[in-house]
mmCIF file of N, CA, C and O in Angstrom:
data_model
loop_
_atom_site.group_PDB
_atom_site.id
_atom_site.type_symbol
_atom_site.label_atom_id
_atom_site.label_comp_id
_atom_site.label_asym_id
_atom_site.label_seq_id
_atom_site.Cartn_x
_atom_site.Cartn_y
_atom_site.Cartn_z
ATOM 1 N N UNK A 1 167.554 191.265 151.414
ATOM 2 C CA UNK A 1 166.376 190.706 150.799
ATOM 3 C C UNK A 1 166.235 189.264 151.251
ATOM 4 O O UNK A 1 167.178 188.662 151.739
ATOM 5 N N UNK A 2 165.050 188.730 151.071
ATOM 6 C CA UNK A 2 164.829 187.331 151.421
ATOM 7 C C UNK A 2 164.836 186.481 150.166
ATOM 8 O O UNK A 2 164.733 186.980 149.044
ATOM 9 N N UNK A 3 164.920 185.189 150.376
ATOM 10 C CA UNK A 3 164.883 184.261 149.269
ATOM 11 C C UNK A 3 163.590 184.327 148.479
ATOM 12 O O UNK A 3 163.534 183.920 147.313
ATOM 13 N N UNK A 4 162.550 184.860 149.107
ATOM 14 C CA UNK A 4 161.270 184.990 148.411
ATOM 15 C C UNK A 4 161.403 185.870 147.164
ATOM 16 O O UNK A 4 160.744 185.624 146.149
ATOM 17 N N UNK A 5 162.265 186.853 147.198
ATOM 18 C CA UNK A 5 162.469 187.729 146.033
ATOM 19 C C UNK A 5 163.016 186.930 144.847
ATOM 20 O O UNK A 5 162.656 187.184 143.696
ATOM 21 N N UNK A 6 163.854 185.947 145.127
ATOM 22 C CA UNK A 6 164.398 185.104 144.064
ATOM 23 C C UNK A 6 163.259 184.331 143.395
ATOM 24 O O UNK A 6 163.178 184.238 142.175
ATOM 25 N N UNK A 7 162.363 183.797 144.217
ATOM 26 C CA UNK A 7 161.207 183.080 143.700
ATOM 27 C C UNK A 7 160.324 183.996 142.862
ATOM 28 O O UNK A 7 159.859 183.616 141.780
ATOM 29 N N UNK A 8 160.088 185.201 143.340
ATOM 30 C CA UNK A 8 159.234 186.142 142.612
ATOM 31 C C UNK A 8 159.815 186.510 141.253
ATOM 32 O O UNK A 8 159.084 186.606 140.272
ATOM 33 N N UNK A 9 161.115 186.734 141.188
ATOM 34 C CA UNK A 9 161.741 187.083 139.909
ATOM 35 C C UNK A 9 161.628 185.914 138.933
ATOM 36 O O UNK A 9 161.255 186.102 137.763
ATOM 37 N N UNK A 10 161.901 184.709 139.390
ATOM 38 C CA UNK A 10 161.779 183.544 138.516
ATOM 39 C C UNK A 10 160.350 183.375 138.018
ATOM 40 O O UNK A 10 160.115 183.080 136.839
ATOM 41 N N UNK A 11 159.388 183.574 138.900
ATOM 42 C CA UNK A 11 157.980 183.475 138.511
ATOM 43 C C UNK A 11 157.616 184.533 137.475
ATOM 44 O O UNK A 11 156.946 184.239 136.474
ATOM 45 N N UNK A 12 158.043 185.756 137.700
ATOM 46 C CA UNK A 12 157.748 186.836 136.754
ATOM 47 C C UNK A 12 158.358 186.559 135.388
ATOM 48 O O UNK A 12 157.717 186.793 134.350
ATOM 49 N N UNK A 13 159.572 186.041 135.375
ATOM 50 C CA UNK A 13 160.221 185.732 134.105
ATOM 51 C C UNK A 13 159.527 184.570 133.399
ATOM 52 O O UNK A 13 159.392 184.572 132.171
ATOM 53 N N UNK A 14 159.068 183.584 134.162
ATOM 54 C CA UNK A 14 158.340 182.464 133.562
ATOM 55 C C UNK A 14 157.041 182.947 132.916
ATOM 56 O O UNK A 14 156.675 182.486 131.827
ATOM 57 N N UNK A 15 156.358 183.873 133.559
ATOM 58 C CA UNK A 15 155.145 184.453 132.974
ATOM 59 C C UNK A 15 155.476 185.151 131.662
ATOM 60 O O UNK A 15 154.766 185.003 130.668
ATOM 61 N N UNK A 16 156.569 185.891 131.648
ATOM 62 C CA UNK A 16 156.987 186.586 130.424
ATOM 63 C C UNK A 16 157.276 185.596 129.298
ATOM 64 O O UNK A 16 156.939 185.854 128.140
ATOM 65 N N UNK A 17 157.878 184.459 129.622
ATOM 66 C CA UNK A 17 158.148 183.438 128.601
ATOM 67 C C UNK A 17 156.832 182.837 128.109
ATOM 68 O O UNK A 17 156.612 182.708 126.900
ATOM 69 N N UNK A 18 155.928 182.487 129.034
ATOM 70 C CA UNK A 18 154.643 181.892 128.650
ATOM 71 C C UNK A 18 153.813 182.804 127.769
ATOM 72 O O UNK A 18 153.092 182.340 126.896
ATOM 73 N N UNK A 19 153.901 184.111 128.011
ATOM 74 C CA UNK A 19 153.099 185.056 127.223
ATOM 75 C C UNK A 19 153.808 185.519 125.964
ATOM 76 O O UNK A 19 153.260 186.312 125.200
ATOM 77 N N UNK A 20 155.029 185.043 125.765
ATOM 78 C CA UNK A 20 155.767 185.395 124.561
ATOM 79 C C UNK A 20 156.482 186.733 124.631
ATOM 80 O O UNK A 20 157.046 187.198 123.644
ATOM 81 N N UNK A 21 156.491 187.346 125.794
ATOM 82 C CA UNK A 21 157.153 188.642 125.954
ATOM 83 C C UNK A 21 158.667 188.496 126.133
ATOM 84 O O UNK A 21 159.394 189.485 126.044
ATOM 85 N N UNK A 22 159.128 187.272 126.346
ATOM 86 C CA UNK A 22 160.541 187.013 126.593
ATOM 87 C C UNK A 22 160.882 185.634 126.034
ATOM 88 O O UNK A 22 160.113 184.686 126.204
ATOM 89 N N UNK A 23 162.026 185.531 125.374
ATOM 90 C CA UNK A 23 162.471 184.227 124.872
ATOM 91 C C UNK A 23 163.190 183.479 125.984
ATOM 92 O O UNK A 23 163.632 184.087 126.975
ATOM 93 N N UNK A 24 163.335 182.183 125.809
ATOM 94 C CA UNK A 24 164.079 181.383 126.794
ATOM 95 C C UNK A 24 165.520 181.866 126.912
ATOM 96 O O UNK A 24 166.086 181.895 128.004
ATOM 97 N N UNK A 25 166.110 182.250 125.780
ATOM 98 C CA UNK A 25 167.488 182.748 125.808
ATOM 99 C C UNK A 25 167.579 184.049 126.608
ATOM 100 O O UNK A 25 168.479 184.213 127.437
ATOM 101 N N UNK A 26 166.636 184.963 126.363
ATOM 102 C CA UNK A 26 166.630 186.217 127.119
ATOM 103 C C UNK A 26 166.397 185.959 128.609
ATOM 104 O O UNK A 26 167.009 186.611 129.452
ATOM 105 N N UNK A 27 165.525 185.006 128.913
ATOM 106 C CA UNK A 27 165.253 184.662 130.304
ATOM 107 C C UNK A 27 166.535 184.181 130.976
ATOM 108 O O UNK A 27 166.837 184.582 132.102
ATOM 109 N N UNK A 28 167.284 183.337 130.280
ATOM 110 C CA UNK A 28 168.545 182.828 130.841
ATOM 111 C C UNK A 28 169.523 183.969 131.097
ATOM 112 O O UNK A 28 170.197 183.998 132.137
ATOM 113 N N UNK A 29 169.594 184.920 130.184
ATOM 114 C CA UNK A 29 170.490 186.072 130.356
ATOM 115 C C UNK A 29 170.067 186.923 131.554
ATOM 116 O O UNK A 29 170.908 187.348 132.355
ATOM 117 N N UNK A 30 168.759 187.164 131.671
ATOM 118 C CA UNK A 30 168.251 187.972 132.784
ATOM 119 C C UNK A 30 168.504 187.261 134.106
ATOM 120 O O UNK A 30 168.941 187.883 135.086
ATOM 121 N N UNK A 31 168.234 185.949 134.160
ATOM 122 C CA UNK A 31 168.472 185.203 135.395
ATOM 123 C C UNK A 31 169.945 185.216 135.793
ATOM 124 O O UNK A 31 170.271 185.353 136.975
ATOM 125 N N UNK A 32 170.831 185.094 134.815
ATOM 126 C CA UNK A 32 172.267 185.129 135.122
ATOM 127 C C UNK A 32 172.652 186.488 135.702
ATOM 128 O O UNK A 32 173.383 186.568 136.697
ATOM 129 N N UNK A 33 172.149 187.555 135.089
ATOM 130 C CA UNK A 33 172.434 188.904 135.599
ATOM 131 C C UNK A 33 171.840 189.092 136.994
ATOM 132 O O UNK A 33 172.475 189.693 137.877
ATOM 133 N N UNK A 34 170.633 188.583 137.216
ATOM 134 C CA UNK A 34 169.960 188.687 138.512
ATOM 135 C C UNK A 34 170.785 187.981 139.589
ATOM 136 O O UNK A 34 171.009 188.520 140.667
ATOM 137 N N UNK A 35 171.270 186.792 139.296
ATOM 138 C CA UNK A 35 172.051 186.057 140.293
ATOM 139 C C UNK A 35 173.412 186.717 140.556
ATOM 140 O O UNK A 35 173.896 186.699 141.692
ATOM 141 N N UNK A 36 173.998 187.344 139.538
ATOM 142 C CA UNK A 36 175.225 188.120 139.775
ATOM 143 C C UNK A 36 174.929 189.299 140.702
ATOM 144 O O UNK A 36 175.699 189.588 141.626
ATOM 145 N N UNK A 37 173.813 189.973 140.462
ATOM 146 C CA UNK A 37 173.414 191.104 141.302
ATOM 147 C C UNK A 37 173.209 190.653 142.750
ATOM 148 O O UNK A 37 173.661 191.320 143.682
ATOM 149 N N UNK A 38 172.550 189.528 142.927
ATOM 150 C CA UNK A 38 172.341 188.994 144.281
ATOM 151 C C UNK A 38 173.686 188.756 144.964
ATOM 152 O O UNK A 38 173.906 189.177 146.098
ATOM 153 N N UNK A 39 174.588 188.076 144.260
ATOM 154 C CA UNK A 39 175.890 187.740 144.833
ATOM 155 C C UNK A 39 176.722 188.960 145.171
ATOM 156 O O UNK A 39 177.436 188.986 146.173
ATOM 157 N N UNK A 40 176.628 189.993 144.347
ATOM 158 C CA UNK A 40 177.480 191.172 144.497
ATOM 159 C C UNK A 40 176.879 192.287 145.349
ATOM 160 O O UNK A 40 177.617 193.098 145.888
ATOM 161 N N UNK A 41 175.553 192.337 145.468
ATOM 162 C CA UNK A 41 174.940 193.538 146.022
ATOM 163 C C UNK A 41 173.975 193.340 147.178
ATOM 164 O O UNK A 41 173.630 194.304 147.839
ATOM 165 N N UNK A 42 173.499 192.125 147.400
ATOM 166 C CA UNK A 42 172.442 191.943 148.388
ATOM 167 C C UNK A 42 172.895 191.082 149.549
ATOM 168 O O UNK A 42 173.690 190.156 149.391
ATOM 169 N N UNK A 43 172.340 191.371 150.693
ATOM 170 C CA UNK A 43 172.502 190.547 151.872
ATOM 171 C C UNK A 43 171.208 189.759 152.030
ATOM 172 O O UNK A 43 170.125 190.340 152.082
ATOM 173 N N UNK A 44 171.329 188.450 152.064
ATOM 174 C CA UNK A 44 170.139 187.616 152.199
ATOM 175 C C UNK A 44 169.717 187.563 153.661
ATOM 176 O O UNK A 44 170.536 187.329 154.554
ATOM 177 N N UNK A 45 168.448 187.800 153.897
ATOM 178 C CA UNK A 45 167.871 187.785 155.241
ATOM 179 C C UNK A 45 167.065 186.503 155.410
ATOM 180 O O UNK A 45 166.246 186.160 154.555
ATOM 181 N N UNK A 46 167.307 185.798 156.491
ATOM 182 C CA UNK A 46 166.517 184.615 156.793
ATOM 183 C C UNK A 46 165.137 185.053 157.262
ATOM 184 O O UNK A 46 165.011 185.919 158.131
ATOM 185 N N UNK A 47 164.117 184.456 156.687
ATOM 186 C CA UNK A 47 162.749 184.780 157.081
ATOM 187 C C UNK A 47 162.450 184.071 158.391
ATOM 188 O O UNK A 47 162.692 182.870 158.533
ATOM 189 N N UNK A 48 161.943 184.832 159.332
ATOM 190 C CA UNK A 48 161.674 184.317 160.667
ATOM 191 C C UNK A 48 160.166 184.339 160.942
ATOM 192 O O UNK A 48 159.411 185.006 160.240
ATOM 193 N N UNK A 49 159.759 183.624 161.969
ATOM 194 C CA UNK A 49 158.336 183.554 162.326
ATOM 195 C C UNK A 49 157.751 184.945 162.535
ATOM 196 O O UNK A 49 156.634 185.231 162.114
ATOM 197 N N UNK A 50 158.517 185.826 163.156
ATOM 198 C CA UNK A 50 157.989 187.170 163.418
ATOM 199 C C UNK A 50 157.727 187.931 162.119
ATOM 200 O O UNK A 50 156.849 188.787 162.072
ATOM 201 N N UNK A 51 158.482 187.610 161.066
ATOM 202 C CA UNK A 51 158.243 188.266 159.778
ATOM 203 C C UNK A 51 156.894 187.846 159.215
ATOM 204 O O UNK A 51 156.152 188.677 158.675
ATOM 205 N N UNK A 52 156.570 186.563 159.339
ATOM 206 C CA UNK A 52 155.273 186.086 158.852
ATOM 207 C C UNK A 52 154.135 186.699 159.671
ATOM 208 O O UNK A 52 153.094 187.056 159.124
ATOM 209 N N UNK A 53 154.347 186.822 160.974
ATOM 210 C CA UNK A 53 153.313 187.426 161.826
ATOM 211 C C UNK A 53 153.094 188.892 161.466
ATOM 212 O O UNK A 53 151.956 189.356 161.374
ATOM 213 N N UNK A 54 154.188 189.610 161.243
ATOM 214 C CA UNK A 54 154.077 191.011 160.860
ATOM 215 C C UNK A 54 153.447 191.135 159.470
ATOM 216 O O UNK A 54 152.616 192.014 159.233
ATOM 217 N N UNK A 55 153.830 190.241 158.565
ATOM 218 C CA UNK A 55 153.252 190.257 157.213
ATOM 219 C C UNK A 55 151.751 190.024 157.276
ATOM 220 O O UNK A 55 150.981 190.673 156.555
ATOM 221 N N UNK A 56 151.311 189.122 158.143
ATOM 222 C CA UNK A 56 149.876 188.877 158.301
ATOM 223 C C UNK A 56 149.177 190.132 158.819
ATOM 224 O O UNK A 56 148.082 190.483 158.357
ATOM 225 N N UNK A 57 149.807 190.810 159.761
ATOM 226 C CA UNK A 57 149.250 192.066 160.271
ATOM 227 C C UNK A 57 149.116 193.087 159.145
ATOM 228 O O UNK A 57 148.090 193.758 159.013
ATOM 229 N N UNK A 58 150.148 193.203 158.314
ATOM 230 C CA UNK A 58 150.087 194.127 157.178
ATOM 231 C C UNK A 58 149.008 193.704 156.190
ATOM 232 O O UNK A 58 148.288 194.542 155.642
ATOM 233 N N UNK A 59 148.887 192.402 155.944
ATOM 234 C CA UNK A 59 147.873 191.900 155.006
ATOM 235 C C UNK A 59 146.464 192.153 155.525
ATOM 236 O O UNK A 59 145.525 192.294 154.725
ATOM 237 N N UNK A 60 146.317 192.216 156.838
ATOM 238 C CA UNK A 60 145.001 192.512 157.425
ATOM 239 C C UNK A 60 144.493 193.890 157.010
ATOM 240 O O UNK A 60 143.291 194.138 157.061
ATOM 241 N N UNK A 61 145.398 194.745 156.593
ATOM 242 C CA UNK A 61 144.995 196.066 156.094
ATOM 243 C C UNK A 61 144.489 195.903 154.659
ATOM 244 O O UNK A 61 145.151 196.249 153.698
ATOM 245 N N UNK A 62 143.305 195.320 154.532
ATOM 246 C CA UNK A 62 142.735 195.020 153.215
ATOM 247 C C UNK A 62 142.590 196.251 152.348
ATOM 248 O O UNK A 62 142.627 196.170 151.122
ATOM 249 N N UNK A 63 142.467 197.402 152.969
ATOM 250 C CA UNK A 63 142.298 198.646 152.213
ATOM 251 C C UNK A 63 143.555 199.013 151.419
ATOM 252 O O UNK A 63 143.482 199.787 150.469
ATOM 253 N N UNK A 64 144.699 198.428 151.769
ATOM 254 C CA UNK A 64 145.942 198.747 151.072
ATOM 255 C C UNK A 64 146.164 197.874 149.837
ATOM 256 O O UNK A 64 146.988 198.203 148.993
ATOM 257 N N UNK A 65 145.453 196.760 149.740
ATOM 258 C CA UNK A 65 145.519 195.919 148.559
ATOM 259 C C UNK A 65 146.846 195.214 148.339
ATOM 260 O O UNK A 65 147.220 194.939 147.202
ATOM 261 N N UNK A 66 147.555 194.901 149.415
ATOM 262 C CA UNK A 66 148.857 194.242 149.278
ATOM 263 C C UNK A 66 148.707 192.732 149.185
ATOM 264 O O UNK A 66 147.840 192.134 149.817
ATOM 265 N N UNK A 67 149.573 192.124 148.395
ATOM 266 C CA UNK A 67 149.622 190.670 148.285
ATOM 267 C C UNK A 67 150.564 190.127 149.358
ATOM 268 O O UNK A 67 151.378 190.861 149.919
ATOM 269 N N UNK A 68 150.462 188.834 149.620
ATOM 270 C CA UNK A 68 151.227 188.234 150.711
ATOM 271 C C UNK A 68 152.734 188.411 150.537
ATOM 272 O O UNK A 68 153.438 188.707 151.506
ATOM 273 N N UNK A 69 153.243 188.229 149.322
ATOM 274 C CA UNK A 69 154.678 188.409 149.103
ATOM 275 C C UNK A 69 155.127 189.828 149.391
ATOM 276 O O UNK A 69 156.199 190.053 149.966
ATOM 277 N N UNK A 70 154.279 190.781 149.014
ATOM 278 C CA UNK A 70 154.602 192.190 149.276
ATOM 279 C C UNK A 70 154.655 192.462 150.770
ATOM 280 O O UNK A 70 155.549 193.165 151.257
ATOM 281 N N UNK A 71 153.703 191.902 151.504
ATOM 282 C CA UNK A 71 153.693 192.148 152.948
ATOM 283 C C UNK A 71 154.894 191.492 153.623
ATOM 284 O O UNK A 71 155.419 192.029 154.598
ATOM 285 N N UNK A 72 155.341 190.356 153.086
ATOM 286 C CA UNK A 72 156.517 189.704 153.663
ATOM 287 C C UNK A 72 157.769 190.548 153.447
ATOM 288 O O UNK A 72 158.558 190.754 154.371
ATOM 289 N N UNK A 73 157.959 191.067 152.247
ATOM 290 C CA UNK A 73 159.109 191.949 151.990
ATOM 291 C C UNK A 73 159.062 193.167 152.910
ATOM 292 O O UNK A 73 160.074 193.572 153.483
ATOM 293 N N UNK A 74 157.891 193.728 153.048
ATOM 294 C CA UNK A 74 157.727 194.912 153.892
ATOM 295 C C UNK A 74 158.021 194.590 155.355
ATOM 296 O O UNK A 74 158.682 195.362 156.051
ATOM 297 N N UNK A 75 157.578 193.437 155.811
ATOM 298 C CA UNK A 75 157.819 193.036 157.201
ATOM 299 C C UNK A 75 159.307 192.849 157.480
ATOM 300 O O UNK A 75 159.805 193.260 158.531
ATOM 301 N N UNK A 76 160.022 192.256 156.551
ATOM 302 C CA UNK A 76 161.464 192.055 156.737
ATOM 303 C C UNK A 76 162.177 193.397 156.815
ATOM 304 O O UNK A 76 163.022 193.618 157.681
ATOM 305 N N UNK A 77 161.819 194.317 155.920
ATOM 306 C CA UNK A 77 162.425 195.653 155.950
ATOM 307 C C UNK A 77 162.086 196.361 157.256
ATOM 308 O O UNK A 77 162.960 196.973 157.883
ATOM 309 N N UNK A 78 160.831 196.259 157.663
ATOM 310 C CA UNK A 78 160.405 196.918 158.906
ATOM 311 C C UNK A 78 161.168 196.365 160.100
ATOM 312 O O UNK A 78 161.613 197.122 160.964
ATOM 313 N N UNK A 79 161.331 195.057 160.153
ATOM 314 C CA UNK A 79 162.033 194.422 161.260
ATOM 315 C C UNK A 79 163.482 194.878 161.343
ATOM 316 O O UNK A 79 164.030 195.041 162.431
ATOM 317 N N UNK A 80 164.087 195.089 160.197
ATOM 318 C CA UNK A 80 165.488 195.528 160.158
ATOM 319 C C UNK A 80 165.630 197.044 160.260
ATOM 320 O O UNK A 80 166.731 197.566 160.347
ATOM 321 N N UNK A 81 164.509 197.772 160.228
ATOM 322 C CA UNK A 81 164.559 199.228 160.284
ATOM 323 C C UNK A 81 165.132 199.835 159.017
ATOM 324 O O UNK A 81 165.750 200.902 159.057
ATOM 325 N N UNK A 82 164.898 199.162 157.899
ATOM 326 C CA UNK A 82 165.437 199.608 156.612
ATOM 327 C C UNK A 82 164.310 200.007 155.664
ATOM 328 O O UNK A 82 163.217 199.444 155.733
ATOM 329 N N UNK A 83 164.570 200.937 154.766
ATOM 330 C CA UNK A 83 163.560 201.248 153.748
ATOM 331 C C UNK A 83 163.478 200.108 152.736
ATOM 332 O O UNK A 83 164.450 199.361 152.548
ATOM 333 N N UNK A 84 162.335 199.961 152.109
ATOM 334 C CA UNK A 84 162.135 198.927 151.103
ATOM 335 C C UNK A 84 162.140 199.571 149.719
ATOM 336 O O UNK A 84 161.351 200.475 149.455
ATOM 337 N N UNK A 85 163.031 199.122 148.861
ATOM 338 C CA UNK A 85 163.074 199.582 147.470
ATOM 339 C C UNK A 85 162.162 198.674 146.657
ATOM 340 O O UNK A 85 162.213 197.447 146.789
ATOM 341 N N UNK A 86 161.324 199.271 145.817
ATOM 342 C CA UNK A 86 160.362 198.494 145.052
ATOM 343 C C UNK A 86 160.032 199.161 143.728
ATOM 344 O O UNK A 86 160.164 200.381 143.596
ATOM 345 N N UNK A 87 159.589 198.350 142.786
ATOM 346 C CA UNK A 87 159.078 198.853 141.514
ATOM 347 C C UNK A 87 157.557 198.976 141.560
ATOM 348 O O UNK A 87 156.946 199.447 140.617
ATOM 349 N N UNK A 88 156.968 198.529 142.646
ATOM 350 C CA UNK A 88 155.517 198.452 142.802
ATOM 351 C C UNK A 88 154.987 199.723 143.481
ATOM 352 O O UNK A 88 155.248 199.960 144.661
ATOM 353 N N UNK A 89 154.226 200.495 142.728
ATOM 354 C CA UNK A 89 153.719 201.774 143.256
ATOM 355 C C UNK A 89 152.811 201.561 144.468
ATOM 356 O O UNK A 89 152.896 202.294 145.447
ATOM 357 N N UNK A 90 151.942 200.554 144.393
ATOM 358 C CA UNK A 90 151.033 200.290 145.518
ATOM 359 C C UNK A 90 151.818 199.968 146.786
ATOM 360 O O UNK A 90 151.519 200.470 147.865
ATOM 361 N N UNK A 91 152.843 199.133 146.658
ATOM 362 C CA UNK A 91 153.675 198.776 147.804
ATOM 363 C C UNK A 91 154.422 199.993 148.330
ATOM 364 O O UNK A 91 154.512 200.210 149.540
ATOM 365 N N UNK A 92 154.942 200.818 147.419
ATOM 366 C CA UNK A 92 155.675 202.020 147.826
ATOM 367 C C UNK A 92 154.769 202.985 148.593
ATOM 368 O O UNK A 92 155.214 203.646 149.525
ATOM 369 N N UNK A 93 153.517 203.058 148.209
ATOM 370 C CA UNK A 93 152.581 203.950 148.908
ATOM 371 C C UNK A 93 152.127 203.367 150.240
ATOM 372 O O UNK A 93 151.883 204.101 151.197
ATOM 373 N N UNK A 94 152.022 202.045 150.311
ATOM 374 C CA UNK A 94 151.531 201.401 151.526
ATOM 375 C C UNK A 94 152.572 201.376 152.646
ATOM 376 O O UNK A 94 152.222 201.498 153.819
ATOM 377 N N UNK A 95 153.837 201.221 152.285
ATOM 378 C CA UNK A 95 154.882 201.103 153.298
ATOM 379 C C UNK A 95 154.838 202.192 154.357
ATOM 380 O O UNK A 95 154.768 201.882 155.556
ATOM 381 N N UNK A 96 154.884 203.459 153.961
ATOM 382 C CA UNK A 96 154.854 204.518 154.973
ATOM 383 C C UNK A 96 153.584 204.504 155.833
ATOM 384 O O UNK A 96 153.626 204.854 157.008
ATOM 385 N N UNK A 97 152.476 204.066 155.255
ATOM 386 C CA UNK A 97 151.232 203.977 156.040
ATOM 387 C C UNK A 97 151.328 202.898 157.123
ATOM 388 O O UNK A 97 150.600 202.936 158.106
ATOM 389 N N UNK A 98 152.249 201.967 156.912
ATOM 390 C CA UNK A 98 152.465 200.883 157.885
ATOM 391 C C UNK A 98 153.736 201.120 158.710
ATOM 392 O O UNK A 98 154.202 200.266 159.438
ATOM 393 N N UNK A 99 154.301 202.305 158.559
ATOM 394 C CA UNK A 99 155.478 202.680 159.361
ATOM 395 C C UNK A 99 156.823 202.287 158.779
ATOM 396 O O UNK A 99 157.822 202.348 159.479
ATOM 397 N N UNK A 100 156.839 201.875 157.518
ATOM 398 C CA UNK A 100 158.092 201.476 156.890
ATOM 399 C C UNK A 100 158.358 202.342 155.671
ATOM 400 O O UNK A 100 157.560 202.367 154.738
ATOM 401 N N UNK A 101 159.468 203.062 155.665
ATOM 402 C CA UNK A 101 159.785 203.892 154.493
ATOM 403 C C UNK A 101 160.019 203.038 153.254
ATOM 404 O O UNK A 101 160.500 201.902 153.363
ATOM 405 N N UNK A 102 159.669 203.573 152.124
ATOM 406 C CA UNK A 102 159.876 202.872 150.858
ATOM 407 C C UNK A 102 160.534 203.808 149.852
ATOM 408 O O UNK A 102 160.491 205.026 149.996
ATOM 409 N N UNK A 103 161.099 203.182 148.843
ATOM 410 C CA UNK A 103 161.724 203.923 147.747
ATOM 411 C C UNK A 103 161.192 203.330 146.461
ATOM 412 O O UNK A 103 161.438 202.156 146.156
ATOM 413 N N UNK A 104 160.405 204.107 145.713
ATOM 414 C CA UNK A 104 159.877 203.653 144.435
ATOM 415 C C UNK A 104 160.954 203.833 143.379
ATOM 416 O O UNK A 104 161.438 204.940 143.164
ATOM 417 N N UNK A 105 161.347 202.727 142.756
ATOM 418 C CA UNK A 105 162.389 202.773 141.730
ATOM 419 C C UNK A 105 161.790 203.025 140.358
ATOM 420 O O UNK A 105 160.695 202.689 140.077
#
């Protein structure tokens, strides 16, 4: 995964706190668990210029409705020849259309 995923998780948790769906204490617990998971289970991939170029190509497919962060994750997986695991149904459906296998969790 890329460092962008870390940013996305923090952003999502901040939204949950702002909307009252999550307390600050719960957010701290989730972030601690997330960082343990990163340390124990993930290989961090450096984002390269070609990933941004590929992500832009994927984003050009306006009919798929992907956001820039989604296209970047997909581009990194595609570059490595790996499937992309996601909780996002739209992203999971778009990946194979762009030549990258996905796994909807």
